[in-house]
CSV table of C-alpha atoms and ligand atoms in Angstrom, one decimal:
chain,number,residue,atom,x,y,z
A,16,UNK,CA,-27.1,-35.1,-28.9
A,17,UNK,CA,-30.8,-36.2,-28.0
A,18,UNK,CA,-33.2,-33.4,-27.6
A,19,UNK,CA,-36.1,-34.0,-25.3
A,20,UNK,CA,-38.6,-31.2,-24.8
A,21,UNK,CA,-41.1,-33.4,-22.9
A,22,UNK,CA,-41.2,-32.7,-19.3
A,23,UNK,CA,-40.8,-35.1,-16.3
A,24,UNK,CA,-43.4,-35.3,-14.1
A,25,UNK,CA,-41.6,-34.2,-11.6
A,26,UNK,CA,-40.7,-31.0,-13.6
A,27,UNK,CA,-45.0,-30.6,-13.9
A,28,UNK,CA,-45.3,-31.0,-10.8
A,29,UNK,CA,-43.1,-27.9,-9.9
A,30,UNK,CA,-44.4,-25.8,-12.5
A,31,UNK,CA,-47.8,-25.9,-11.4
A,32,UNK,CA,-47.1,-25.4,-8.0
A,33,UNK,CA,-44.7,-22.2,-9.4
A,34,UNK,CA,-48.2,-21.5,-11.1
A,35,UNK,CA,-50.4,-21.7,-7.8
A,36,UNK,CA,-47.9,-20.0,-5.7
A,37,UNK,CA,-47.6,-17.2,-8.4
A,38,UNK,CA,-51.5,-17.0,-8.6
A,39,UNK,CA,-52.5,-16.5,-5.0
A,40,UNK,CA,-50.0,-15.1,-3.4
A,41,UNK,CA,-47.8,-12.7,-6.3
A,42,UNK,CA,-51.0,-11.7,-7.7
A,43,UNK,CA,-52.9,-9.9,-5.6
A,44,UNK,CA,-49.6,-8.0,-3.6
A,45,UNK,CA,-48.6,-7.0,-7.3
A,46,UNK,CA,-51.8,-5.9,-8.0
A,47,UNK,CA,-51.5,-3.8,-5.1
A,48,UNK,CA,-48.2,-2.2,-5.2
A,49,UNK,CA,-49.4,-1.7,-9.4
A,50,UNK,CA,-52.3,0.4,-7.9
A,51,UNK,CA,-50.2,2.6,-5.2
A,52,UNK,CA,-49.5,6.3,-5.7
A,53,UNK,CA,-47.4,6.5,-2.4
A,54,UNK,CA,-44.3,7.5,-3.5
A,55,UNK,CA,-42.8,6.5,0.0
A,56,UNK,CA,-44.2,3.1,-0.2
A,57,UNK,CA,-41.0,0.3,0.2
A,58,UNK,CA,-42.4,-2.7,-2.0
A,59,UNK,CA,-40.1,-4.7,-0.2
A,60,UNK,CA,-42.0,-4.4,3.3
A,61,UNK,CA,-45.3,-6.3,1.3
A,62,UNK,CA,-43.3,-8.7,-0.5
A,63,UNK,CA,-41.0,-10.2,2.6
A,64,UNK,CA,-43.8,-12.1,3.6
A,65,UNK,CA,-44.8,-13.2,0.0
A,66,UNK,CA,-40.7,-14.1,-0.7
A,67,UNK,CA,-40.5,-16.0,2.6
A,68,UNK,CA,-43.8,-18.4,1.1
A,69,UNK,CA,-41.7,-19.1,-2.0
A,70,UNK,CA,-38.3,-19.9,-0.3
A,71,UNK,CA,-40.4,-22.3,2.0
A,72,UNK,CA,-41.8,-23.8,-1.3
A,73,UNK,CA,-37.9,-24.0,-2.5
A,74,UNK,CA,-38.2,-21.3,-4.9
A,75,UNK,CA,-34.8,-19.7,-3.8
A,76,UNK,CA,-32.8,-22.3,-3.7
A,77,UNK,CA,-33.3,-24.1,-6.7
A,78,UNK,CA,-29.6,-24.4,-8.2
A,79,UNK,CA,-27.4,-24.3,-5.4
A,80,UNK,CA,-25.6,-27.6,-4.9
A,81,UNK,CA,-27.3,-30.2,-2.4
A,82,UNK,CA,-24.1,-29.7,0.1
A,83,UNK,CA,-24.3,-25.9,0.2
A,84,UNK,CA,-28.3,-26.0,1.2
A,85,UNK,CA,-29.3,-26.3,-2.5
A,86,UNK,CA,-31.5,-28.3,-4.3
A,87,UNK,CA,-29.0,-29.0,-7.2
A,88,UNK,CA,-31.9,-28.8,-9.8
A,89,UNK,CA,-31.4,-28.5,-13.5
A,90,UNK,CA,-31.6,-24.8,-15.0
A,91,UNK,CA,-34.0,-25.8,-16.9
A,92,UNK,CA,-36.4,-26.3,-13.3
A,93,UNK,CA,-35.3,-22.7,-12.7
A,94,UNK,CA,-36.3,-21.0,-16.0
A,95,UNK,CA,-39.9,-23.3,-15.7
A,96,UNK,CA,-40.0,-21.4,-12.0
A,97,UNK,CA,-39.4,-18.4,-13.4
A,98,UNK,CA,-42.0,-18.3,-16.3
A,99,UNK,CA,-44.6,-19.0,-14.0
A,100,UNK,CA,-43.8,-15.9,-11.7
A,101,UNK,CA,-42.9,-14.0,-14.7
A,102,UNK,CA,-46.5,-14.5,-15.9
A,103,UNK,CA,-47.7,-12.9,-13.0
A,104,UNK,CA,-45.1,-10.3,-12.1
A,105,UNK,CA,-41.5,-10.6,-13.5
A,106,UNK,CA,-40.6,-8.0,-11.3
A,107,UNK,CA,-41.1,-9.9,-8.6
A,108,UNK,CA,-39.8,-12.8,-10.5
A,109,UNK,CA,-36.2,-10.8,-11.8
A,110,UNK,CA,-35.3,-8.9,-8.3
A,111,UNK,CA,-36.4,-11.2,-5.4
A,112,UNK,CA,-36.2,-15.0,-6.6
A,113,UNK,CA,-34.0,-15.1,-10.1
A,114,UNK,CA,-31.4,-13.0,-8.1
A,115,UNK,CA,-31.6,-15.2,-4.7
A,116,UNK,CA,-31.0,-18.3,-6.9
A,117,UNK,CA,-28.3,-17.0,-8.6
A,118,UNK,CA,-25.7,-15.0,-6.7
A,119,UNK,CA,-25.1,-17.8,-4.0
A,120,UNK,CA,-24.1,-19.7,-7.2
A,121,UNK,CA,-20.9,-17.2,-7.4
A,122,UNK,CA,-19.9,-18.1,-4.2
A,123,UNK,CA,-20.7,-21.9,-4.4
A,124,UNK,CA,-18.4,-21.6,-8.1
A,125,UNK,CA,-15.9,-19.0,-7.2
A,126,UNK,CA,-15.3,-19.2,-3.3
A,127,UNK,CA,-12.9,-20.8,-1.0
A,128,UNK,CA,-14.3,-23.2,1.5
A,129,UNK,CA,-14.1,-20.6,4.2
A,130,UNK,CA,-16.2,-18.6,1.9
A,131,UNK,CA,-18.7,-21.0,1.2
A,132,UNK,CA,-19.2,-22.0,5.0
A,133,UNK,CA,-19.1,-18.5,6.0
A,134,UNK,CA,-21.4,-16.7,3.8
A,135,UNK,CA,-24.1,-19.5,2.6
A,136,UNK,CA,-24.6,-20.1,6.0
A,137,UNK,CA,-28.0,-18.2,6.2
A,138,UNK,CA,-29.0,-20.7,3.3
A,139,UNK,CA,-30.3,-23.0,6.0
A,140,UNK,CA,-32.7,-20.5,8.2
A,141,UNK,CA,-35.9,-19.6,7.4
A,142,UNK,CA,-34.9,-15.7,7.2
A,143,UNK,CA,-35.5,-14.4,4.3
A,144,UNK,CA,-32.0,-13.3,2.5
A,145,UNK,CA,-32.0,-11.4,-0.3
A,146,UNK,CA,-28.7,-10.1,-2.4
A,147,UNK,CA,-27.7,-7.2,-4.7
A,148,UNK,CA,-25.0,-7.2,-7.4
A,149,UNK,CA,-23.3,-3.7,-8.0
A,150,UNK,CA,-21.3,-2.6,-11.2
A,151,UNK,CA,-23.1,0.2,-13.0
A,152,UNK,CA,-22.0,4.1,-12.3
A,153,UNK,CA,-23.9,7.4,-12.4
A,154,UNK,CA,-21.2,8.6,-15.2
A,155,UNK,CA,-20.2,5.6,-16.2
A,156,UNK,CA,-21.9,4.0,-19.6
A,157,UNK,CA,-22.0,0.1,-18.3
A,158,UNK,CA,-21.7,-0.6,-22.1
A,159,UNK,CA,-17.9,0.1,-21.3
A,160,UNK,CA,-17.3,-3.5,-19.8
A,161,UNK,CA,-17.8,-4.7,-23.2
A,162,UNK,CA,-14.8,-2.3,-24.7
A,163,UNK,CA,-12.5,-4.2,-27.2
A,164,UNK,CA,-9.8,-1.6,-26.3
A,165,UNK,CA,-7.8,-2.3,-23.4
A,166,UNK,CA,-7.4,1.3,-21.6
A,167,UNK,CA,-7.3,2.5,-18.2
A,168,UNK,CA,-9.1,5.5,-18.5
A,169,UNK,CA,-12.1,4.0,-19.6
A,170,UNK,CA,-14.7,2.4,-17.5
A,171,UNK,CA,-15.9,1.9,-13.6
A,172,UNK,CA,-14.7,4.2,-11.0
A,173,UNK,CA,-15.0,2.7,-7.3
A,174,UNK,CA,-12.0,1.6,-6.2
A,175,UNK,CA,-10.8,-0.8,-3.6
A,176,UNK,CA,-7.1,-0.3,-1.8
A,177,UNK,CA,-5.9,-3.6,-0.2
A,178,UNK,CA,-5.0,-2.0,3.5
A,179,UNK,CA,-3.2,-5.1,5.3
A,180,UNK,CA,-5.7,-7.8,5.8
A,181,UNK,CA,-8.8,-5.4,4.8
A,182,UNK,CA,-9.6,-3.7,1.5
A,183,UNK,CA,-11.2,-0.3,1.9
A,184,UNK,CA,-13.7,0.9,-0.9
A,185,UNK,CA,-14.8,4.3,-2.3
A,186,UNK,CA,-17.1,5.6,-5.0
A,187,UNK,CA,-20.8,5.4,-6.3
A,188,UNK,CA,-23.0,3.0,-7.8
A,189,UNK,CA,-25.7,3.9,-10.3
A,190,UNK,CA,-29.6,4.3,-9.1
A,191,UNK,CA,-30.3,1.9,-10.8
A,192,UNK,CA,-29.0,-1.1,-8.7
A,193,UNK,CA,-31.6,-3.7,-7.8
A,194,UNK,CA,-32.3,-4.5,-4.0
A,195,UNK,CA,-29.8,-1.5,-3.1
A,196,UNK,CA,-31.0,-0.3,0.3
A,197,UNK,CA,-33.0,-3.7,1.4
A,198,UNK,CA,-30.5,-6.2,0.7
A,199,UNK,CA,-28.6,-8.6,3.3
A,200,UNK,CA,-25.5,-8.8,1.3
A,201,UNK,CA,-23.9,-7.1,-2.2
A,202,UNK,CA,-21.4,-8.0,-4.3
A,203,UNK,CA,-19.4,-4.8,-5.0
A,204,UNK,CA,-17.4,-4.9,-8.2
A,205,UNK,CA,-14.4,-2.4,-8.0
A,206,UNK,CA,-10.9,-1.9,-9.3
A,207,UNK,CA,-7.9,-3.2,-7.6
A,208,UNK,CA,-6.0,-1.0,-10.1
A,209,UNK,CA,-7.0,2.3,-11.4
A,210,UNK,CA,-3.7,2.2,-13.8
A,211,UNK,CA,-4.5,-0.7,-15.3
A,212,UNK,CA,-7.7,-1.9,-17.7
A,213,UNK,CA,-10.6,-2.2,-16.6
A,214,UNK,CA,-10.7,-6.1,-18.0
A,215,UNK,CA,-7.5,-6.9,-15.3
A,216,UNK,CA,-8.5,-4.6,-12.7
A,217,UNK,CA,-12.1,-5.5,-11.5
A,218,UNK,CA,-12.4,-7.2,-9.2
A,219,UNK,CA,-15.8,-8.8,-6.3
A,220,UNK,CA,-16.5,-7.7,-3.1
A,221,UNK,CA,-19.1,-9.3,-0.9
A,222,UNK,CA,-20.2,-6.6,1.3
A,223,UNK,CA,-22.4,-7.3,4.0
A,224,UNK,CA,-25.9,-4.5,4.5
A,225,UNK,CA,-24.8,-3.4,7.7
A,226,UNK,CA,-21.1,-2.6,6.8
A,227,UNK,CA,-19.6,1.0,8.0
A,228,UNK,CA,-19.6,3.4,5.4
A,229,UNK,CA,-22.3,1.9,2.9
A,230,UNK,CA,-25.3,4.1,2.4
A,231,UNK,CA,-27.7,4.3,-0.2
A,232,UNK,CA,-30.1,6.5,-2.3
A,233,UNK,CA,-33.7,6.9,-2.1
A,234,UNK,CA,-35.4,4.4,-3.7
A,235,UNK,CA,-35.9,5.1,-7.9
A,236,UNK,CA,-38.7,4.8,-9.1
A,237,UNK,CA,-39.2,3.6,-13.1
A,238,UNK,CA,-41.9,3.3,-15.6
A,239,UNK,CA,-42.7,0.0,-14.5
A,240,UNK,CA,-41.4,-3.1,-12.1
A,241,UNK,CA,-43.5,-1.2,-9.6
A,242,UNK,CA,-42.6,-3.9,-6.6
A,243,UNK,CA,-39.0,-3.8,-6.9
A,244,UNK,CA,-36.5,-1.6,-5.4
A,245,UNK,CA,-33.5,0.2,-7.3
A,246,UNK,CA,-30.9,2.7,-5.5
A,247,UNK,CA,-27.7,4.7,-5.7
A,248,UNK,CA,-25.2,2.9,-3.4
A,249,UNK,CA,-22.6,4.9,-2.0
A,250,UNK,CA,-19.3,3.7,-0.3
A,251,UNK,CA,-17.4,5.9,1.8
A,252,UNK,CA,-14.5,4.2,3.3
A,253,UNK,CA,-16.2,0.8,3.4
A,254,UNK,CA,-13.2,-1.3,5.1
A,255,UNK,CA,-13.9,-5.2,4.0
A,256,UNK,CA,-11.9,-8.3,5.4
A,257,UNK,CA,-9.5,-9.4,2.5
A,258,UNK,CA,-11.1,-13.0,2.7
A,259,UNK,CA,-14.2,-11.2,1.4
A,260,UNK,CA,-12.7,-11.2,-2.0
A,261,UNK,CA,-14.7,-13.3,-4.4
A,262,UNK,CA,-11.8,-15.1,-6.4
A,263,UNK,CA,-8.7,-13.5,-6.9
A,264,UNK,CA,-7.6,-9.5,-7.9
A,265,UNK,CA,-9.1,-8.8,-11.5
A,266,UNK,CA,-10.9,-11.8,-12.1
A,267,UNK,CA,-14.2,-10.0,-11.8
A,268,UNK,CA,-15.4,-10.2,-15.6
A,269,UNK,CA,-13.6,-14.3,-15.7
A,270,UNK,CA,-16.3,-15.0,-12.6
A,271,UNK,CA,-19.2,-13.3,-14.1
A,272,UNK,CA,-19.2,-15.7,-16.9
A,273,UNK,CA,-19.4,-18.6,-14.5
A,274,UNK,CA,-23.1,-17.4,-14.4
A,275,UNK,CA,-25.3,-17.5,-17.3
A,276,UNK,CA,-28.1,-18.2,-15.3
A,277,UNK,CA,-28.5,-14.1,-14.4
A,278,UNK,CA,-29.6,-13.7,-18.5
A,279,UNK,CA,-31.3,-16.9,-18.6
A,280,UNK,CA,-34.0,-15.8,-14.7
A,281,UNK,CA,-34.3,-12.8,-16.5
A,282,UNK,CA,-34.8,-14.2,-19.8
A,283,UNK,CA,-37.6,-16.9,-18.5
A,284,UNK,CA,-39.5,-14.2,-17.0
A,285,UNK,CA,-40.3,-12.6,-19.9
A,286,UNK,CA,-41.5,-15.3,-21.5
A,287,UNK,CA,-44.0,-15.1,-18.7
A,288,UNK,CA,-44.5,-11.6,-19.7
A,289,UNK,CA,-44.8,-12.6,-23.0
A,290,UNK,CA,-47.1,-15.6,-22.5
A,291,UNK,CA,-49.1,-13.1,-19.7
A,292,UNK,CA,-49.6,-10.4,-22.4
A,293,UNK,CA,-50.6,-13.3,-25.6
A,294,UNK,CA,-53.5,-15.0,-22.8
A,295,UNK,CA,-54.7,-11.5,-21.5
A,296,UNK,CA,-55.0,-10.3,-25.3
A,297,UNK,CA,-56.6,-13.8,-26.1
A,298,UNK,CA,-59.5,-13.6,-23.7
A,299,UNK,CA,-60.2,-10.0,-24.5
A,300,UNK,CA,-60.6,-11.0,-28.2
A,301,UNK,CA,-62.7,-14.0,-27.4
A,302,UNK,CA,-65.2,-11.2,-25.4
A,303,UNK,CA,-65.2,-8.6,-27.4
A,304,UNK,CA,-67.7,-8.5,-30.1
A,305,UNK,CA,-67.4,-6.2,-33.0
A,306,UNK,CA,-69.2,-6.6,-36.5
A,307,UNK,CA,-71.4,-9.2,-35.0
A,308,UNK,CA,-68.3,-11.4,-34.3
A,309,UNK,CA,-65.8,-11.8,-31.6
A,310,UNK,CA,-62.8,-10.0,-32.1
A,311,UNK,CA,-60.6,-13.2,-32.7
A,312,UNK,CA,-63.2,-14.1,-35.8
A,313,UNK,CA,-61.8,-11.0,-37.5
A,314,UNK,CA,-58.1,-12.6,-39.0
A,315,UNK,CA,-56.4,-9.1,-38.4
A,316,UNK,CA,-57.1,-9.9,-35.0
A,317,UNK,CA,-56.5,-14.1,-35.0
A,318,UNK,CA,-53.1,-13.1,-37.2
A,319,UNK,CA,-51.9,-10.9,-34.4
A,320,UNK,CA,-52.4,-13.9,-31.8
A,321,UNK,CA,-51.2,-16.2,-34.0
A,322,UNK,CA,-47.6,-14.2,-33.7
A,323,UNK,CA,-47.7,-13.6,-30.2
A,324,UNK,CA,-48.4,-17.5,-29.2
A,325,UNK,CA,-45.8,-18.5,-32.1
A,326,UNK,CA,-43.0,-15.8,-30.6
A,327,UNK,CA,-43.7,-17.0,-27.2
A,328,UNK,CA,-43.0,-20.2,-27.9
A,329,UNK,CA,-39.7,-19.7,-29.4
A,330,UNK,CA,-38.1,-17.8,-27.1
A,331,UNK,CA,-39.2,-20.5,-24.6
A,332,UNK,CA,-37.0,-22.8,-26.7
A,333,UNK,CA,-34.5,-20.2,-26.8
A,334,UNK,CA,-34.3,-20.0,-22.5
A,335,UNK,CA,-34.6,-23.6,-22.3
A,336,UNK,CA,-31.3,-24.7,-25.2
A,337,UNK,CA,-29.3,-22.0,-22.7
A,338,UNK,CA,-30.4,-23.8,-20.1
A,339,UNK,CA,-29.5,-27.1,-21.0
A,340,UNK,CA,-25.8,-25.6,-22.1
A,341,UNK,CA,-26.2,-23.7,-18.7
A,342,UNK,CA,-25.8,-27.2,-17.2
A,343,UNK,CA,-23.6,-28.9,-19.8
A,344,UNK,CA,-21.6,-26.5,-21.3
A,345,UNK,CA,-21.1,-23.0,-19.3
A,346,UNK,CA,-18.5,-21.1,-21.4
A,347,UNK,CA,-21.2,-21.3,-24.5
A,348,UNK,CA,-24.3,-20.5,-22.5
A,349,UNK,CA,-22.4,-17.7,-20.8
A,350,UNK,CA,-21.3,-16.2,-24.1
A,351,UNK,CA,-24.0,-17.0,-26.8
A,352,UNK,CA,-27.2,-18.5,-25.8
A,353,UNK,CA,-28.0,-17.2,-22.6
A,354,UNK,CA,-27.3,-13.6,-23.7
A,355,UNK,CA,-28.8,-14.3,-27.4
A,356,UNK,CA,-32.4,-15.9,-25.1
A,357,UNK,CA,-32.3,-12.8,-22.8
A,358,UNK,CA,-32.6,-10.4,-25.8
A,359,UNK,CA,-34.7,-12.4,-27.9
A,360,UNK,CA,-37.4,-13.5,-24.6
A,361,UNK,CA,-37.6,-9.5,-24.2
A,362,UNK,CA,-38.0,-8.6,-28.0
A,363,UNK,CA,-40.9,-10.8,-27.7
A,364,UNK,CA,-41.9,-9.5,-24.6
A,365,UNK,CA,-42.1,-6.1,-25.9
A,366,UNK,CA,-44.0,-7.0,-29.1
A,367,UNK,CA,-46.8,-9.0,-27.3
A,368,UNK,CA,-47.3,-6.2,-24.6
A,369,UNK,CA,-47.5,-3.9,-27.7
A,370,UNK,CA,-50.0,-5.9,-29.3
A,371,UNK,CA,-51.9,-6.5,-26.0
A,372,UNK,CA,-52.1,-3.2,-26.1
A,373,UNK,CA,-53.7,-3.0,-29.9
A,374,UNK,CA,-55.6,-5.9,-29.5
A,375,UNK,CA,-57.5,-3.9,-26.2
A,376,UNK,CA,-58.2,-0.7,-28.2
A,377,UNK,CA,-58.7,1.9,-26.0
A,378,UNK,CA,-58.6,0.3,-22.6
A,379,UNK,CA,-55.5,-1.0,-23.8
A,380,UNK,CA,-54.2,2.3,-22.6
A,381,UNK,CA,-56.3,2.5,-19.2
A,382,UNK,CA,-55.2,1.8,-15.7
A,383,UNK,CA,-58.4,-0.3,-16.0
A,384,UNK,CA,-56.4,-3.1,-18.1
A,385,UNK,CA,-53.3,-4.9,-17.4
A,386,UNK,CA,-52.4,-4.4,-21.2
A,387,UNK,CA,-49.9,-0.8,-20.1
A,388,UNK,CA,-48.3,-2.6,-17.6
A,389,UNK,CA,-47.1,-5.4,-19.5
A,390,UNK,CA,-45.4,-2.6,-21.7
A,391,UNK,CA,-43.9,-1.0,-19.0
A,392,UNK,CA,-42.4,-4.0,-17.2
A,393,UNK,CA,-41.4,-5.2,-20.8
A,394,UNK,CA,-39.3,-2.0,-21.8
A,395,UNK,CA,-37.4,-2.8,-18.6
A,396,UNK,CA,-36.2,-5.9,-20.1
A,397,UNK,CA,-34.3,-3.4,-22.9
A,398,UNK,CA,-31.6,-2.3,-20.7
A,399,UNK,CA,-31.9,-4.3,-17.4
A,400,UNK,CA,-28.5,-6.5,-17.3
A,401,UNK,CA,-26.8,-4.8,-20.2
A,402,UNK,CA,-28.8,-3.4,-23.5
A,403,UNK,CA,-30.2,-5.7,-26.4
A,404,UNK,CA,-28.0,-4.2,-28.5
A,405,UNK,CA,-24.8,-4.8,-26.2
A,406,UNK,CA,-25.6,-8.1,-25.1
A,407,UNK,CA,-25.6,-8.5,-29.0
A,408,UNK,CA,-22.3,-6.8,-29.7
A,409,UNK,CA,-20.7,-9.1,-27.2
A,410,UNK,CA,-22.0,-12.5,-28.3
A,411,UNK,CA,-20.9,-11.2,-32.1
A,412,UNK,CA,-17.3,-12.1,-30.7
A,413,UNK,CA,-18.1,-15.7,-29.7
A,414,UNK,CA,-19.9,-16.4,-33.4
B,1,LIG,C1,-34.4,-2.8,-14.2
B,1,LIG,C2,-32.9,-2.6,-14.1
B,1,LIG,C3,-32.2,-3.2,-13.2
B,1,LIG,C4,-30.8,-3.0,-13.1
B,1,LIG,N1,-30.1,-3.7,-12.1
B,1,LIG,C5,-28.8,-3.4,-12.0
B,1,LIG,C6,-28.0,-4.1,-10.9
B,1,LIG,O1,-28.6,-4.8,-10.1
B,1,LIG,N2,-26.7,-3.8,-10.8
B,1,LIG,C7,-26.1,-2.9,-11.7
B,1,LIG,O2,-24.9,-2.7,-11.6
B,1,LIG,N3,-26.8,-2.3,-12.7
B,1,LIG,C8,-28.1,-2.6,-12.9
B,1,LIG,N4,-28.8,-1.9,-13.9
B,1,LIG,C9,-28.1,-1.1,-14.8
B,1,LIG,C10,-28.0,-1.7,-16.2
B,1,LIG,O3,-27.0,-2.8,-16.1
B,1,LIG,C11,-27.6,-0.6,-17.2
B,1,LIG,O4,-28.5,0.4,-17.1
B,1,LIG,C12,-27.5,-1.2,-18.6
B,1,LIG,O5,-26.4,-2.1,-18.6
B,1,LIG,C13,-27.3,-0.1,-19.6
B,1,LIG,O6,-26.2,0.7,-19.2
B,1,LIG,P1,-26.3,2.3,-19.3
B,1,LIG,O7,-27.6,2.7,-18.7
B,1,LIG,O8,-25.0,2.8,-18.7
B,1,LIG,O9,-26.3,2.6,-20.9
B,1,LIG,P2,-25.1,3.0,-21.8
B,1,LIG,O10,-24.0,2.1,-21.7
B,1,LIG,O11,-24.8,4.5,-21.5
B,1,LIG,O12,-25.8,2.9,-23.2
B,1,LIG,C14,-26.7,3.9,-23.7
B,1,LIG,C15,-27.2,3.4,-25.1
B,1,LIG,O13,-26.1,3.4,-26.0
B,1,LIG,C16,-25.9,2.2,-26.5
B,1,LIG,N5,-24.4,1.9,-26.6
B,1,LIG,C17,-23.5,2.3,-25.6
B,1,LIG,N6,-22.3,1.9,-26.1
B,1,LIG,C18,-22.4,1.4,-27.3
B,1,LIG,C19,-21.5,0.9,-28.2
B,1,LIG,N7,-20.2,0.9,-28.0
B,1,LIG,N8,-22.0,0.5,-29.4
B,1,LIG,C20,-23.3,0.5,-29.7
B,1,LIG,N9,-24.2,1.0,-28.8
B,1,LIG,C21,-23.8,1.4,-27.6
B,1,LIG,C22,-26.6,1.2,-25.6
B,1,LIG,O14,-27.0,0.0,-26.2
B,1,LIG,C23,-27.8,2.0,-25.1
B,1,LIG,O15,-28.8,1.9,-26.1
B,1,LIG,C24,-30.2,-2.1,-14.0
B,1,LIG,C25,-30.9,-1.5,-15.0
B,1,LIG,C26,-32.3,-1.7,-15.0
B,1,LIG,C27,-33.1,-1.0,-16.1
């Protein structure tokens, strides 16, 4: 297989404007919602505006094929887009545009024509449309979904009863649901069959915001990803049409491999984290003058830099090989490299915000200096889209 890491000027091109875009406009609205104490504040009221700039720019529609409204770009285009917004805020970067480019895909993969005409048909306006994916449960551990055992009793409980040409749907999704309560459209996973295991019995939903019966929490809020927006949804008799089935009965966890881009958006924007946290740390130590000499002179110091750049840079390589198989060979991206890049991009993540924070001293641990935040947003990465150490358990079986 050739291997060429070079990119095409075309892909330069749309990483600098990524870059721009990310600098004026994401910066200074992140910066803001960062700096808010208003515990009523809906991030998603500033960041419309800002999300609407980027879908003009194409930001949104990156991978969707050039028939359904797409762009049909490589994955590889997508993780580059979302490394540059990562870098600035990869909250931002995970719940608004990683999630817009990749939950059309499921429908563009997975639907029936009527599907594809019927619900992709906002990809064309200038609204801005944004989608949330439900699975987790407030009692439910989501690790369950990776269970070996097949057995009925363990796992999700919302369930949906086919009612003739309608499915009607009951039970509670976890708080912790991205865009619940702001977005246009969810995709519901429930069981078709509480007597049967979980594995045969999910199955997807596409629920549209304004459906009878959906409601949702007050908005949580978390250590960190201060401008996104995570809720409890709750579905009280929420009557679908049957054609608003994603795929068949049961094939829920068949049609969430078809997308390996989820891990590998989340995964490129923490390499911007990363790379954010390895520069901010880097011009501090260039500044800072102790013992006559800038920090960096001191090889404690350089050594610690040295790390962060190197550890960036391979987890870079790690998103972009599970992009590339993203585009060449799904089933192994789905299974191994897109999952093994997600935990690796936010290992690295982690460490570099950790030694941001070092690396600043004590106004590594002020409001002052972005150092804390990078931390925050970075421990987010841990258990957003399954836990390191699940995501690791399941690959194990592909090995
Ligand atoms: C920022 C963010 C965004 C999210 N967005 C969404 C969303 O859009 N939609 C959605 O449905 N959910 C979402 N979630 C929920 C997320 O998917 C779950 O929180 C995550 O998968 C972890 O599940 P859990 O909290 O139930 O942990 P649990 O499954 O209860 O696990 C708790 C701990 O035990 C460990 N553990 C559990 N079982 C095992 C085992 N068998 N072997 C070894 N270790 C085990 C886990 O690794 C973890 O450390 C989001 C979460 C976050 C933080």
């Amino acid at each position: 297989m050739a291997i060429g890491l070079c990119l095409t000027p075309e892909q330069t091109e749309l990483q600098q404007t990524a870059r721009d875009f990310a600098i004026s406009e994401i910066q200074p609205l992140a910066q803001k919602l960062d700096e808010s104490n208003d515990p009523n504040l809906v991030p998603w009221e500033l960041c419309k505006g800002v999300f609407c700039k980027g879908a003009s720019l194409g930001f949104t529609s990156l991978l969707l094929p050039q028939e359904l409204g797409g762009q049909a770009r490589k994955c590889i285009d997508f993780a580059l887009v979302q490394e540059e917004l990562g870098a600035v805020d990869v909250s931002i970067a995970s719940s608004y545009f990683s999630l817009s480019n990749v939950m059309p895909l499921l429908i563009g993969r997975a639907g029936s024509s009527e599907q594809r005409d019927r619900l992709l048909s906002y990809v064309s306006s200038s609204e801005a449309f944004v989608f949330s994916a439900a699975e987790s449960e407030p009692n439910v551990a989501s690790s369950d979904l990776f269970c070996p055992t097949p057995d009925a009793q363990i796992g999700m409980k919302t369930v949906a009863v086919r009612d003739g040409d309608t499915y009607v749907l009951n039970g509670q999704k976890s708080a912790l649901v991205t865009n619940a309560g702001i977005a246009d459209a969810y995709f519901i996973i429930a069981r078709t069959a509480l007597d049967k295991p979980m594995q045969e019995s999910m199955s997807i939903f596409y629920v549209g915001a304004d459906t009878p019966g959906l409601t949702f929490g007050k908005r949580i809020e978390m250590i960190g990803w201060k401008a996104s927006h995570h809720a409890a949804i709750h579905l009280n008799n929420v009557r679908v049409p049957a054609q608003n089935l994603i795929g068949q009965e049961g094939q829920a966890g068949a049609l969430l491999m078809l997308l390996p881009e989820v891990a590998i958006g989340l995964a490129a924007s923490y390499v911007g984290l990363a790379r954010a946290a390895y520069e901010y740390a880097l011009n501090y130590a260039k500044q800072r003058v102790s013992w006559g000499r800038p920090l960096i002179a001191h090889q404690a110091v350089a050594l610690k830099l040295a790390d962060m750049m190197v550890n960036t840079q391979a987890a870079r390589l790690m998103v972009w090989d599970a992009a590339c198989a993203a585009d060449t060979s799904p089933q192994l991206a789905a299974t191994v490299k897109a999952p093994a890049a997600k935990t690796f991009a936010v290992d690295v993540a982690i460490k570099n915000a950790q030694t941001a924070v070092e690396i600043l001293g004590g106004y590594g641990v002020t409001k002052e200096y972005r150092a804390g935040k990078f931390l925050s947003d970075a421990w987010i990465g841990y258990s957003c889209d399954f836990t390191r150490d699940i995501l690791r358990l399941g690959l194990v079986n592909f090995m």
